[in-house]
Amino acid sequence: EDHFGKVVNIDQYLEKGQYFGEIALLHNCKRTATVTTGNYSNFATFTSEVFKHLPPTILKKLKNKTT
């Protein structure tokens, strides 16, 4: 349970430098993940417009990860 008493299913722990949310941005679809943190966290966020302008090498790596 989280600190609100809600049952939380943990599928994966992310470490520093890992990311989430790329599937919706790559495939122009709804989010496929919900994230809850157990500690204070900082996040970088991208709009779809900014995401489209990332360097091609980064976009290619992200696409390869989701296939």
PDB file of C-alpha atoms in Angstrom:
ATOM      1  CA  GLU A   1       0.000   0.000   0.000  1.00  0.00           C
ATOM      2  CA  ASP A   2       1.109   3.542  -0.657  1.00  0.00           C
ATOM      3  CA  HIS A   3       0.955   6.293   1.931  1.00  0.00           C
ATOM      4  CA  PHE A   4      -2.723   6.916   1.008  1.00  0.00           C
ATOM      5  CA  GLY A   5      -3.647   3.296   1.722  1.00  0.00           C
ATOM      6  CA  LYS A   6      -4.068   2.447  -1.964  1.00  0.00           C
ATOM      7  CA  VAL A   7      -2.795  -0.934  -3.146  1.00  0.00           C
ATOM      8  CA  VAL A   8       0.028  -0.442  -5.645  1.00  0.00           C
ATOM      9  CA  ASN A   9       1.302  -3.052  -8.079  1.00  0.00           C
ATOM     10  CA  ILE A  10       4.992  -2.631  -8.799  1.00  0.00           C
ATOM     11  CA  ASP A  11       5.978  -3.987 -12.180  1.00  0.00           C
ATOM     12  CA  GLN A  12       9.353  -2.322 -12.451  1.00  0.00           C
ATOM     13  CA  TYR A  13      11.761  -0.120 -10.563  1.00  0.00           C
ATOM     14  CA  LEU A  14      13.546   2.557 -12.558  1.00  0.00           C
ATOM     15  CA  GLU A  15      17.051   3.719 -11.815  1.00  0.00           C
ATOM     16  CA  LYS A  16      18.640   7.091 -12.452  1.00  0.00           C
ATOM     17  CA  GLY A  17      18.770   7.768 -16.196  1.00  0.00           C
ATOM     18  CA  GLN A  18      15.981   5.361 -17.137  1.00  0.00           C
ATOM     19  CA  TYR A  19      12.839   6.679 -18.794  1.00  0.00           C
ATOM     20  CA  PHE A  20       9.183   5.980 -19.439  1.00  0.00           C
ATOM     21  CA  GLY A  21       6.389   7.391 -21.576  1.00  0.00           C
ATOM     22  CA  GLU A  22       8.051   7.053 -24.961  1.00  0.00           C
ATOM     23  CA  ILE A  23       5.487   4.660 -26.432  1.00  0.00           C
ATOM     24  CA  ALA A  24       2.698   7.258 -26.475  1.00  0.00           C
ATOM     25  CA  LEU A  25       5.039   9.820 -28.027  1.00  0.00           C
ATOM     26  CA  LEU A  26       6.471   7.468 -30.646  1.00  0.00           C
ATOM     27  CA  HIS A  27       3.145   5.996 -31.722  1.00  0.00           C
ATOM     28  CA  ASN A  28       0.810   8.961 -31.115  1.00  0.00           C
ATOM     29  CA  CYS A  29      -1.411   6.949 -28.782  1.00  0.00           C
ATOM     30  CA  LYS A  30      -2.653   7.085 -25.205  1.00  0.00           C
ATOM     31  CA  ARG A  31      -0.205   6.551 -22.358  1.00  0.00           C
ATOM     32  CA  THR A  32       0.529   2.927 -21.560  1.00  0.00           C
ATOM     33  CA  ALA A  33       2.158   3.526 -18.175  1.00  0.00           C
ATOM     34  CA  THR A  34       1.303   5.088 -14.863  1.00  0.00           C
ATOM     35  CA  VAL A  35       4.164   6.032 -12.597  1.00  0.00           C
ATOM     36  CA  THR A  36       4.186   6.408  -8.841  1.00  0.00           C
ATOM     37  CA  THR A  37       7.296   7.407  -6.947  1.00  0.00           C
ATOM     38  CA  GLY A  38       8.321   6.252  -3.517  1.00  0.00           C
ATOM     39  CA  ASN A  39      10.848   9.025  -3.056  1.00  0.00           C
ATOM     40  CA  TYR A  40      11.363  12.625  -4.060  1.00  0.00           C
ATOM     41  CA  SER A  41      11.996  12.615  -7.815  1.00  0.00           C
ATOM     42  CA  ASN A  42      12.859  15.023 -10.602  1.00  0.00           C
ATOM     43  CA  PHE A  43      11.502  14.469 -14.081  1.00  0.00           C
ATOM     44  CA  ALA A  44      12.182  15.934 -17.478  1.00  0.00           C
ATOM     45  CA  THR A  45       9.043  16.283 -19.556  1.00  0.00           C
ATOM     46  CA  PHE A  46       8.645  16.617 -23.299  1.00  0.00           C
ATOM     47  CA  THR A  47       5.695  17.751 -25.346  1.00  0.00           C
ATOM     48  CA  SER A  48       5.075  15.718 -28.479  1.00  0.00           C
ATOM     49  CA  GLU A  49       6.337  18.653 -30.535  1.00  0.00           C
ATOM     50  CA  VAL A  50       9.651  18.804 -28.665  1.00  0.00           C
ATOM     51  CA  PHE A  51       9.949  15.009 -28.742  1.00  0.00           C
ATOM     52  CA  LYS A  52       9.654  14.999 -32.562  1.00  0.00           C
ATOM     53  CA  HIS A  53      12.710  17.259 -32.753  1.00  0.00           C
ATOM     54  CA  LEU A  54      15.045  15.076 -30.701  1.00  0.00           C
ATOM     55  CA  PRO A  55      18.160  13.972 -32.599  1.00  0.00           C
ATOM     56  CA  PRO A  56      17.437  11.068 -34.997  1.00  0.00           C
ATOM     57  CA  THR A  57      19.937   8.799 -33.224  1.00  0.00           C
ATOM     58  CA  ILE A  58      17.984   9.105 -29.974  1.00  0.00           C
ATOM     59  CA  LEU A  59      14.619   8.561 -31.674  1.00  0.00           C
ATOM     60  CA  LYS A  60      15.987   5.455 -33.402  1.00  0.00           C
ATOM     61  CA  LYS A  61      17.154   3.981 -30.070  1.00  0.00           C
ATOM     62  CA  LEU A  62      13.746   4.637 -28.531  1.00  0.00           C
ATOM     63  CA  LYS A  63      11.939   3.064 -31.468  1.00  0.00           C
ATOM     64  CA  ASN A  64      14.177  -0.010 -31.319  1.00  0.00           C
ATOM     65  CA  LYS A  65      13.402  -0.402 -27.612  1.00  0.00           C
ATOM     66  CA  THR A  66       9.632  -0.549 -28.249  1.00  0.00           C
ATOM     67  CA  THR A  67       9.703  -3.098 -31.070  1.00  0.00           C
TER      68      THR A  67
END
